[in-house]
PDB file of C-alpha atoms in Angstrom:
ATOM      1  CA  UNK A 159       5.248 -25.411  -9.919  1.00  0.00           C
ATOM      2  CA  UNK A 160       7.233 -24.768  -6.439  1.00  0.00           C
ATOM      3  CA  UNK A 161       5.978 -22.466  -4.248  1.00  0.00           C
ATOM      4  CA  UNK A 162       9.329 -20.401  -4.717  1.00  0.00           C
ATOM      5  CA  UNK A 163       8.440 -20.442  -8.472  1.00  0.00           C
ATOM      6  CA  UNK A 164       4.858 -18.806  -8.516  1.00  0.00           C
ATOM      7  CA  UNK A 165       6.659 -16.226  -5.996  1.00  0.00           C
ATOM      8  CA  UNK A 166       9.179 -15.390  -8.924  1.00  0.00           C
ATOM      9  CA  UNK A 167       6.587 -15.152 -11.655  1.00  0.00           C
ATOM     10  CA  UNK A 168       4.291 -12.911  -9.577  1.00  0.00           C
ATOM     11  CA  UNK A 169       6.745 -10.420  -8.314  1.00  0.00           C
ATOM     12  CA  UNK A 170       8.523 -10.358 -12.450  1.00  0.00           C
ATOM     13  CA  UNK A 171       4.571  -9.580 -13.532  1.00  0.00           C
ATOM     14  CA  UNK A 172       4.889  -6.370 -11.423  1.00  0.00           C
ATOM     15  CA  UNK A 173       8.392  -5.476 -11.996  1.00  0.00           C
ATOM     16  CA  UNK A 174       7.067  -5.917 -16.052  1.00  0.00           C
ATOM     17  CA  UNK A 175       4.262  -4.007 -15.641  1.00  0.00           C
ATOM     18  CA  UNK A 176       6.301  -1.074 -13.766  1.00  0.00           C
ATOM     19  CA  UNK A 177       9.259  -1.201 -16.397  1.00  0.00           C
ATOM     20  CA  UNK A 178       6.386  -1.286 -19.498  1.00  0.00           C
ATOM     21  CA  UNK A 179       4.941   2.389 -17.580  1.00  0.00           C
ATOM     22  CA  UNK A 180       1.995   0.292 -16.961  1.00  0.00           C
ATOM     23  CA  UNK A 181       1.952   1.349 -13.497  1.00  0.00           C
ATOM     24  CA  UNK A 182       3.976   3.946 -10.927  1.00  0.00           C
ATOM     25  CA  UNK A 183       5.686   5.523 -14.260  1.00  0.00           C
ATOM     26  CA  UNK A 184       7.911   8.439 -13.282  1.00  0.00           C
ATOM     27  CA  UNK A 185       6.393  11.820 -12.218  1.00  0.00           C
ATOM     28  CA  UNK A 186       7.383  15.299 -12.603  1.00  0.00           C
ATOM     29  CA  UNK A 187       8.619  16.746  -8.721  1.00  0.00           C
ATOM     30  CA  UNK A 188       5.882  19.541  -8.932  1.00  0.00           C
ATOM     31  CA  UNK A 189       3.308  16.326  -9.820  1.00  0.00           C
ATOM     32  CA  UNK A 190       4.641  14.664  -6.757  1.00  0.00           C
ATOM     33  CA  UNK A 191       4.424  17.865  -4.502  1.00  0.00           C
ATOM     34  CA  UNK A 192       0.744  18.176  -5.306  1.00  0.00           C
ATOM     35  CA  UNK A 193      -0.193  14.465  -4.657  1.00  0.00           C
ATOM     36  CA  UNK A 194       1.766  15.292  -1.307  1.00  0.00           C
ATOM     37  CA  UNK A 195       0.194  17.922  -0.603  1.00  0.00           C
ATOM     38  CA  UNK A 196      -3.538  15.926  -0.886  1.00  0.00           C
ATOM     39  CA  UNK A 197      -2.226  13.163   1.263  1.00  0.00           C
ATOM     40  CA  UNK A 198      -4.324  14.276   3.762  1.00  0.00           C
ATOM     41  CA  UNK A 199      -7.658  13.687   2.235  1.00  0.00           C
ATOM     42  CA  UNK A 200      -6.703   9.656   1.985  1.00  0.00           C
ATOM     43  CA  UNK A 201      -8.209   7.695   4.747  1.00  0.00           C
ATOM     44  CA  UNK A 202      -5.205   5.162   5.058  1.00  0.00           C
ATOM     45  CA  UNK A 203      -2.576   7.954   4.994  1.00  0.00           C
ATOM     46  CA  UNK A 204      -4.744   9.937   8.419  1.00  0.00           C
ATOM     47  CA  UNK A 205      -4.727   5.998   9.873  1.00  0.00           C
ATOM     48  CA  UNK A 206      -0.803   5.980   9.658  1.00  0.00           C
ATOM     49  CA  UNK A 207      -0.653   8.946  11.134  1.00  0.00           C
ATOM     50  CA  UNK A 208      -2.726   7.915  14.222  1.00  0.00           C
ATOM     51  CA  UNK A 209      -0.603   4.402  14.531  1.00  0.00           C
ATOM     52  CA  UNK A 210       2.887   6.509  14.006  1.00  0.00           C
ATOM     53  CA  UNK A 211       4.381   8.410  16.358  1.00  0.00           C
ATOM     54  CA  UNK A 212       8.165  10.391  15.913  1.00  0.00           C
ATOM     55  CA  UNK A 213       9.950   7.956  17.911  1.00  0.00           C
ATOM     56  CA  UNK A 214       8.701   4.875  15.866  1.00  0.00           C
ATOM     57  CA  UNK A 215      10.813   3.115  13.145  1.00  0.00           C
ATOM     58  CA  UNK A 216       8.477   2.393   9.981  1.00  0.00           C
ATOM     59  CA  UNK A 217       8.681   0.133   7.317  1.00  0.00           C
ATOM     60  CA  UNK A 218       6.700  -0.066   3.872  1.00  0.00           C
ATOM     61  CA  UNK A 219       6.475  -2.794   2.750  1.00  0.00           C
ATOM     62  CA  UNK A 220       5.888  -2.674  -1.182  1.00  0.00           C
ATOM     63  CA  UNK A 221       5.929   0.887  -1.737  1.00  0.00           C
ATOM     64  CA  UNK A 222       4.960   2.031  -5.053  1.00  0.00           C
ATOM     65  CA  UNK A 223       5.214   5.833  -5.291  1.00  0.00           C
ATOM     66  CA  UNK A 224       5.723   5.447  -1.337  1.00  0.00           C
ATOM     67  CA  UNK A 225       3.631   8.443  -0.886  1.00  0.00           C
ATOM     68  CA  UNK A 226       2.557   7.625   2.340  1.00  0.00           C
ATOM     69  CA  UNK A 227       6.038   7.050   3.460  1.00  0.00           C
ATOM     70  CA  UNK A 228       7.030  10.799   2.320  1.00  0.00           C
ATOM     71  CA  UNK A 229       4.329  12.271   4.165  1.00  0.00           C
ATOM     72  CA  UNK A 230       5.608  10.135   7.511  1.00  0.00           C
ATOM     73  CA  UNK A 231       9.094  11.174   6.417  1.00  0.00           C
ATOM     74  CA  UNK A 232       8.274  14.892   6.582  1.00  0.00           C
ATOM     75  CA  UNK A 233       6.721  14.475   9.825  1.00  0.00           C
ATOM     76  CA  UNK A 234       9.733  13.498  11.718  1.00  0.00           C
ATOM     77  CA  UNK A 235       9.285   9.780  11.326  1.00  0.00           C
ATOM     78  CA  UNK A 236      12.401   7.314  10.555  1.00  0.00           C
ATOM     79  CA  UNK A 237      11.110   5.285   7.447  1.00  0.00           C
ATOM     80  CA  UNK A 238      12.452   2.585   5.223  1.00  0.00           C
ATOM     81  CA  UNK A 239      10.283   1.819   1.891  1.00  0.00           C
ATOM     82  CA  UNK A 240      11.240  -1.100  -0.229  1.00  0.00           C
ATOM     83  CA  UNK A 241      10.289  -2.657  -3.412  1.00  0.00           C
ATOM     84  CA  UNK A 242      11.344  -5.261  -5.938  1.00  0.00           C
ATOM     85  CA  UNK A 243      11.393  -2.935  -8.602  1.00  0.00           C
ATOM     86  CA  UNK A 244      14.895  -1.164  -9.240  1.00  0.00           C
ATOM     87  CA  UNK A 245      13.460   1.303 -11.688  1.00  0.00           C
ATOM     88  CA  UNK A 246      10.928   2.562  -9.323  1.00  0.00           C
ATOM     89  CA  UNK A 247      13.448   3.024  -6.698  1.00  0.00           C
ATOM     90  CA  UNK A 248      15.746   4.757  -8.883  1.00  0.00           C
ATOM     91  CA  UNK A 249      12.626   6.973  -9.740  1.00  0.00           C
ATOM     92  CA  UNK A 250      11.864   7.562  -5.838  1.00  0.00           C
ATOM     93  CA  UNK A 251      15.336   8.692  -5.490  1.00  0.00           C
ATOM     94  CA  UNK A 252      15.213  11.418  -7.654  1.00  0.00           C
ATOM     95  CA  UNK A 253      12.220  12.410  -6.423  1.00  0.00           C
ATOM     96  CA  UNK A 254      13.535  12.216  -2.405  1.00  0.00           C
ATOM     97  CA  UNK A 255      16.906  14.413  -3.954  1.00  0.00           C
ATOM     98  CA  UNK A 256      14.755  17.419  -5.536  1.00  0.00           C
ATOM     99  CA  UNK A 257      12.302  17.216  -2.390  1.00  0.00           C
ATOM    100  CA  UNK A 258      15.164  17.478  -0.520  1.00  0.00           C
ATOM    101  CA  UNK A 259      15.077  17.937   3.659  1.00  0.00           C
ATOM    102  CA  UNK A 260      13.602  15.212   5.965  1.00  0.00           C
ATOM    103  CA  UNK A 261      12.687  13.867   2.650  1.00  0.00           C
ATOM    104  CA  UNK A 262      16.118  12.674   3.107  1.00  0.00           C
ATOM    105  CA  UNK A 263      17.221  12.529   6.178  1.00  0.00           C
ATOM    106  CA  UNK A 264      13.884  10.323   7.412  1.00  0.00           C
ATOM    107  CA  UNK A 265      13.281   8.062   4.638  1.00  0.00           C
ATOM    108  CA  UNK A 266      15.785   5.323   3.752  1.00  0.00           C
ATOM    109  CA  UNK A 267      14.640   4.049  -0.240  1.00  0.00           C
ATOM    110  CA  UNK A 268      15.637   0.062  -1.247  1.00  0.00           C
ATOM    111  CA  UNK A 269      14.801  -2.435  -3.772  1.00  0.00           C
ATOM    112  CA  UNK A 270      13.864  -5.251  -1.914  1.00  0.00           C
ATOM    113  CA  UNK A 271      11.432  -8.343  -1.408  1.00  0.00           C
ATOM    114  CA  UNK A 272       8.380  -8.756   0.387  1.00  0.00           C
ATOM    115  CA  UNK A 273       9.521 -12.569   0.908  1.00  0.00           C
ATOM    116  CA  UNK A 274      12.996 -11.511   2.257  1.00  0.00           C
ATOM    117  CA  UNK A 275      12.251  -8.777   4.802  1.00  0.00           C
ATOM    118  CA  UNK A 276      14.878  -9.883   7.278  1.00  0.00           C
ATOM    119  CA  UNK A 277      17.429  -8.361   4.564  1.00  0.00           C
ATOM    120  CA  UNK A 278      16.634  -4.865   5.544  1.00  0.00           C
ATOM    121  CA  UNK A 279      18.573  -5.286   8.801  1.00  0.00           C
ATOM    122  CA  UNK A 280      16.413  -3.428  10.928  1.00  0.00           C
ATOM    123  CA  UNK A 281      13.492  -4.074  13.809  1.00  0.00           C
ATOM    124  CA  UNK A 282      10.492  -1.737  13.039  1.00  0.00           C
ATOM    125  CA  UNK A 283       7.508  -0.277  15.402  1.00  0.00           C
ATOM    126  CA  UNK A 284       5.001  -0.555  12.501  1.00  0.00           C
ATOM    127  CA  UNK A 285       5.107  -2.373   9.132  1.00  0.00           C
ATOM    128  CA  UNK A 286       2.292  -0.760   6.576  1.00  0.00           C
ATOM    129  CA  UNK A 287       1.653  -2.151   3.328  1.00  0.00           C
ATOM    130  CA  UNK A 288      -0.705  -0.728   0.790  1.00  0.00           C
ATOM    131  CA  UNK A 289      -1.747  -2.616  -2.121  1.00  0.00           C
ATOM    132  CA  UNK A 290       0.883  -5.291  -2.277  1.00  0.00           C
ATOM    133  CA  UNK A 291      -0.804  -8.307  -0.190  1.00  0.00           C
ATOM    134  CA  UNK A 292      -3.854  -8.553  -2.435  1.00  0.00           C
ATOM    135  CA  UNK A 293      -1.340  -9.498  -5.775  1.00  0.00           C
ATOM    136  CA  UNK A 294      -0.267 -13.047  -4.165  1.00  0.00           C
ATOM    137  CA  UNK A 295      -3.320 -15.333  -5.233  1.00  0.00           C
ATOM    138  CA  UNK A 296      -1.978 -18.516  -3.733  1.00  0.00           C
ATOM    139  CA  UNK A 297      -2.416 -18.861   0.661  1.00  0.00           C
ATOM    140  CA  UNK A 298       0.800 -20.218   1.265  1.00  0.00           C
ATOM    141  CA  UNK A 299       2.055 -17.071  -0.258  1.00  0.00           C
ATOM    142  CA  UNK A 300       0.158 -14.739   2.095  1.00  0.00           C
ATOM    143  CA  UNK A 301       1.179 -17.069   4.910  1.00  0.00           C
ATOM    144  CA  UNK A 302       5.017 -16.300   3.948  1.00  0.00           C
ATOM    145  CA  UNK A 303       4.515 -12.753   3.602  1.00  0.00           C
ATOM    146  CA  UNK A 304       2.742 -12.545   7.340  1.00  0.00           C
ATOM    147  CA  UNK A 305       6.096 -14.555   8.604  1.00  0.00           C
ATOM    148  CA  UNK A 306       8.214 -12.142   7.215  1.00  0.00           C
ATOM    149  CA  UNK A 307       6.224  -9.355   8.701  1.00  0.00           C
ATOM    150  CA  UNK A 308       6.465 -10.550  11.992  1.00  0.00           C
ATOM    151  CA  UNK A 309       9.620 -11.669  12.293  1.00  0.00           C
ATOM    152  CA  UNK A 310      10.925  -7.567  11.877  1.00  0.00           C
ATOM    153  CA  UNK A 311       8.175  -6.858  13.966  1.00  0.00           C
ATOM    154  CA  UNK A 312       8.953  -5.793  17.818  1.00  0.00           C
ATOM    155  CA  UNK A 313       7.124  -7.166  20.241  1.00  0.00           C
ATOM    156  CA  UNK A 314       3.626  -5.757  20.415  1.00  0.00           C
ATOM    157  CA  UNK A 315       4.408  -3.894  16.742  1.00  0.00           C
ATOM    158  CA  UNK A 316       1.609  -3.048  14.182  1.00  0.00           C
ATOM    159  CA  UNK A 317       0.867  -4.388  11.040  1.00  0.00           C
ATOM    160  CA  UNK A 318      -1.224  -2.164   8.948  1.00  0.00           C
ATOM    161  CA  UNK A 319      -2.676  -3.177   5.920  1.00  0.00           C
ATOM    162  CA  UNK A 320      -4.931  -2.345   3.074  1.00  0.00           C
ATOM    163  CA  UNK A 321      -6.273  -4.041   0.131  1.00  0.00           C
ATOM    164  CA  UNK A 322      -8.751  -3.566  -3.000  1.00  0.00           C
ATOM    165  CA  UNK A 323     -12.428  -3.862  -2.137  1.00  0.00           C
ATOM    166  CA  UNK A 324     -13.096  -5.941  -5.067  1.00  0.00           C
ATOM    167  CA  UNK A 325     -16.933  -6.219  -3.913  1.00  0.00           C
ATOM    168  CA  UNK A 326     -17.582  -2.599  -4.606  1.00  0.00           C
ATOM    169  CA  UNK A 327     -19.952  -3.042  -7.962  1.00  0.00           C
ATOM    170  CA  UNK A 328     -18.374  -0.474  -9.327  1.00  0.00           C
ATOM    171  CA  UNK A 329     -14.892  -1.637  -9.318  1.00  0.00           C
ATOM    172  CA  UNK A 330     -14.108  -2.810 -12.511  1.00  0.00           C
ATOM    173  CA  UNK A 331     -16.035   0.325 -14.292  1.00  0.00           C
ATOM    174  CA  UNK A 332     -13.560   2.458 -13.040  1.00  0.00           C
ATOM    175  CA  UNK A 333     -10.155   0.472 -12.862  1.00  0.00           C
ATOM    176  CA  UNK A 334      -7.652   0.509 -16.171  1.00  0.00           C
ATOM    177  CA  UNK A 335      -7.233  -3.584 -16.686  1.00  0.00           C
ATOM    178  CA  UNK A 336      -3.242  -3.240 -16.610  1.00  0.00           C
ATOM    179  CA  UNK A 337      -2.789  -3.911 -12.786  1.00  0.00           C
ATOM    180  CA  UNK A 338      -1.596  -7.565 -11.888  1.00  0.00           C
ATOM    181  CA  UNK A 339      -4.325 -10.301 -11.160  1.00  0.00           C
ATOM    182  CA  UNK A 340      -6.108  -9.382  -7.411  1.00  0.00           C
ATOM    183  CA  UNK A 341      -6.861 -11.829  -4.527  1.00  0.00           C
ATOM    184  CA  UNK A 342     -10.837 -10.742  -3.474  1.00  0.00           C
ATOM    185  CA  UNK A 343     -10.860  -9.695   0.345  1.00  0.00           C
ATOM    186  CA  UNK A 344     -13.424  -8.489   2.599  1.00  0.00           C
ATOM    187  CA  UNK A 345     -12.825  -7.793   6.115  1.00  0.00           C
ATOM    188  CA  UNK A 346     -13.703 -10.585   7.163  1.00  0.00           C
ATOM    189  CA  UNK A 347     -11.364 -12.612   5.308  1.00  0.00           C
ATOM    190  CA  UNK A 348      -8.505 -10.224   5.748  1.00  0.00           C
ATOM    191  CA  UNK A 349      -9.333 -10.355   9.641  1.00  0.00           C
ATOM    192  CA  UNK A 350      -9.019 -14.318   9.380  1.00  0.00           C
ATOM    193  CA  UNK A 351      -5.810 -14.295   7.725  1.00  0.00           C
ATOM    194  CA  UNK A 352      -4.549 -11.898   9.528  1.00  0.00           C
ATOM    195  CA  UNK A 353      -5.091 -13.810  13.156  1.00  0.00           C
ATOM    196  CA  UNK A 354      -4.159 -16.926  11.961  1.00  0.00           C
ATOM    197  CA  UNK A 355      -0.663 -15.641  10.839  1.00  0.00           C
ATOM    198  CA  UNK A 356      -0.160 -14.597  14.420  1.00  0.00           C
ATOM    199  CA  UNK A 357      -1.745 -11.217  14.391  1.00  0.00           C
ATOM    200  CA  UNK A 358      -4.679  -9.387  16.365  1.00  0.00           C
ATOM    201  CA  UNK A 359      -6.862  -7.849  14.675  1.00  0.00           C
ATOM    202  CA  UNK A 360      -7.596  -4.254  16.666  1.00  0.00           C
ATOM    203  CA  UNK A 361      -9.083  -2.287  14.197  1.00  0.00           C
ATOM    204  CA  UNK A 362     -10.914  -2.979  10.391  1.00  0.00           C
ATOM    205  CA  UNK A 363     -11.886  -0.006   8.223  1.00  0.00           C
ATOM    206  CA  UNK A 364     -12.825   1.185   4.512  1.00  0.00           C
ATOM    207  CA  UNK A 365     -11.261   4.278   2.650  1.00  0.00           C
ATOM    208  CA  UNK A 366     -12.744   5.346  -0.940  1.00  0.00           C
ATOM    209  CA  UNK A 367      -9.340   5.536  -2.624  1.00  0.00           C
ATOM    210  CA  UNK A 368      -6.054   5.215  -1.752  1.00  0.00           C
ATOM    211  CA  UNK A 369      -2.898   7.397  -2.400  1.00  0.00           C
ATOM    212  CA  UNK A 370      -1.982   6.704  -6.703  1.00  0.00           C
ATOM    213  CA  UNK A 371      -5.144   5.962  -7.505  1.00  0.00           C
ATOM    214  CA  UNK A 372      -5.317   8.872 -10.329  1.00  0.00           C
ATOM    215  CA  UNK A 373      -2.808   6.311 -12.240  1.00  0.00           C
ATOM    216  CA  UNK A 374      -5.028   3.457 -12.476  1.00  0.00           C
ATOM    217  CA  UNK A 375      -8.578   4.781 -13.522  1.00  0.00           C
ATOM    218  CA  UNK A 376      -9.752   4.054 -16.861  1.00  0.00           C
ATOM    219  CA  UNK A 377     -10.302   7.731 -18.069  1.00  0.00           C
ATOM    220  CA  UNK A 378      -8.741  10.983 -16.943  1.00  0.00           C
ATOM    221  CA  UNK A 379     -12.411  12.745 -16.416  1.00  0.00           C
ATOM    222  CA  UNK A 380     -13.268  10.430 -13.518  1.00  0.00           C
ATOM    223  CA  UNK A 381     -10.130  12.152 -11.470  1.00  0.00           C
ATOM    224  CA  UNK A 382     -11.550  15.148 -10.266  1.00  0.00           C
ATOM    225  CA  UNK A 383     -15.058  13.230  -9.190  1.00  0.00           C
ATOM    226  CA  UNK A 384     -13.759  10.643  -7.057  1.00  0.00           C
ATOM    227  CA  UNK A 385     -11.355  13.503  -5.983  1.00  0.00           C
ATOM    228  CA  UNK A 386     -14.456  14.833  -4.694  1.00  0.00           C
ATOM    229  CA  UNK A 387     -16.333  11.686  -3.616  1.00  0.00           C
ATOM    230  CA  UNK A 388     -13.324  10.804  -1.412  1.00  0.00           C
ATOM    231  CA  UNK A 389     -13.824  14.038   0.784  1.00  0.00           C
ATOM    232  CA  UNK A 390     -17.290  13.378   1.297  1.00  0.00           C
ATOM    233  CA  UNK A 391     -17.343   9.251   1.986  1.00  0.00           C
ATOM    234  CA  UNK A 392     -15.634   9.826   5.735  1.00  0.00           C
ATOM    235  CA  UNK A 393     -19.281  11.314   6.196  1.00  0.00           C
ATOM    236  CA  UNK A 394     -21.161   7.995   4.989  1.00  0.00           C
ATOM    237  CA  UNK A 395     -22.456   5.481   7.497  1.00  0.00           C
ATOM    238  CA  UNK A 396     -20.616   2.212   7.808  1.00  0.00           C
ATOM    239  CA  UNK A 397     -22.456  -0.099   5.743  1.00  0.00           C
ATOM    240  CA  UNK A 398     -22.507   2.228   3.051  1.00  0.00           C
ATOM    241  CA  UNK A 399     -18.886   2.641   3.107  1.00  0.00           C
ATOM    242  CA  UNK A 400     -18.374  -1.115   2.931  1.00  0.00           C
ATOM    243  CA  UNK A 401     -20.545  -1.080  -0.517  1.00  0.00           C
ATOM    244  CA  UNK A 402     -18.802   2.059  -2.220  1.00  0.00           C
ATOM    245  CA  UNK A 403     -15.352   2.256  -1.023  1.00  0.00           C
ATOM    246  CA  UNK A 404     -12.344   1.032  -3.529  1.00  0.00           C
ATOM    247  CA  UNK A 405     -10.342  -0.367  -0.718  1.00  0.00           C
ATOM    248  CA  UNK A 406     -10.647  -1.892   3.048  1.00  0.00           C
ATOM    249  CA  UNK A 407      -7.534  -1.949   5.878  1.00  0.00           C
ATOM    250  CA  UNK A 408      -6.651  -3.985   8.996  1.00  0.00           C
ATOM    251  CA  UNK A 409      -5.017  -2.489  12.028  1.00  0.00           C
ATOM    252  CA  UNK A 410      -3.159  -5.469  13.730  1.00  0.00           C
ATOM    253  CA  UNK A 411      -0.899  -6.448  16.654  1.00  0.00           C
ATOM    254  CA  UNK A 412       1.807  -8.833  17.016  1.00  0.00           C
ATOM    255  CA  UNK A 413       0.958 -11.385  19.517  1.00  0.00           C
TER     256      UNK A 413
END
């Protein structure tokens, strides 16, 4: 198999498992409002916020419900968010319309491909990308992705990044089986990858759960818990973190 090939079967798995509701199936607006409106609780989403500023153009990069990308949005930020599945888009779109205000007028919604970034058309400050780059299990894959990141990078742009902490023992207890096959990272590895695709690495970190988690647990009764767990974990020393948390980022620079 080619490497264009396994990137074709990979990215129709998620498309299939978006169009089957598996994953990111459409949400009522007032659902939507309220996972807005607890954006602020998420570790990655505050870690955006601290690499964004207003006059920065922003891309995400493999969106899902793009939740992060709202929340930047209604902050003044000019954001594109792109993914390969058309439903999903269609879905955000709706959404953006209903929100309505610099839900609009600041974020810029497109199907399009992780492998294929220079299609966009646009030079961007920052590129974030949160739980995408863990799905494509073969390097050479990763290495494409990281060239297609840089090249609508500016100089000196950021390339934030998070990923399933698939070390965290308690992982697969939690986690509904339908999400795509994961790559395992640590920080370490991430770090690595990161460099050697041209990258430096200023800044590695662990959140509890990201944004859309609530879709992928195994049982509705663990939602409010980890709810609750996730306020408290900021408060947990380092190596703790690195045990319990559900996901791990990378802060990088273009060099």
């Amino acid at each position: 198999m080619n490497n264009n090939e396994h990137i074709n079967r990979e990215s129709e798995d998620w498309i299939k498992t978006i169009d089957e509701n598996k994953g990111y199936s459409s949400v009522d607006v007032n659902v939507f409002k309220s996972v807005l409106r607890r954006m602020h609780t998420y570790e990655f989403c505050k870690e955006l916020i601290r690499n964004v500023c207003c006059e920065h153009n922003v891309l995400e990069a493999g969106c899902g419900w793009a939740t992060s990308s709202f929340v930047l949005a209604s902050n003044g930020v000019s954001v594109t968010a792109i993914d390969i599945s058309q439903k999903l888009i269609e879905d955000l779109k709706a959404l953006q319309m209903q929100l309505g205000g610099r839900y609009v007028s600041n974020l810029k919604l497109m199907v399009g491909d992780i492998f294929r970034l220079k299609e966009v058309n646009d030079l961007f400050d920052v590129v974030f990308s949160d739980g995408t780059y863990e799905h494509f299990l073969e390097d050479n894959d990763r290495k494409e992705i990281l060239k297609n990141v840089r090249d609508v990078l500016k100089d000196n742009g950021k390339f934030i990044v998070a990923v399933p902490n698939l070390k965290n023992p308690f992982f697969d207890s939690v986690v509904d089986q339908k999400m795509p096959s994961m790559f395992v990272f640590t920080p370490k590895i991430l770090s690595a990858e990161l460099e050697d695709g041209g990258f430096k690495v200023i800044k590695t970190g662990f959140t509890f759960v990201n944004p859309g988690f609530e879709q992928w647990v195994k049982k509705r009764w663990m939602i409010l818990p980890i709810r609750f767990a996730n306020v408290i974990f900021r408060f947990l020393p380092r190596p703790l973190k690195a045990i319990l948390a559900a996901h791990l980022f990378c802060v990088a620079q273009k060099v």
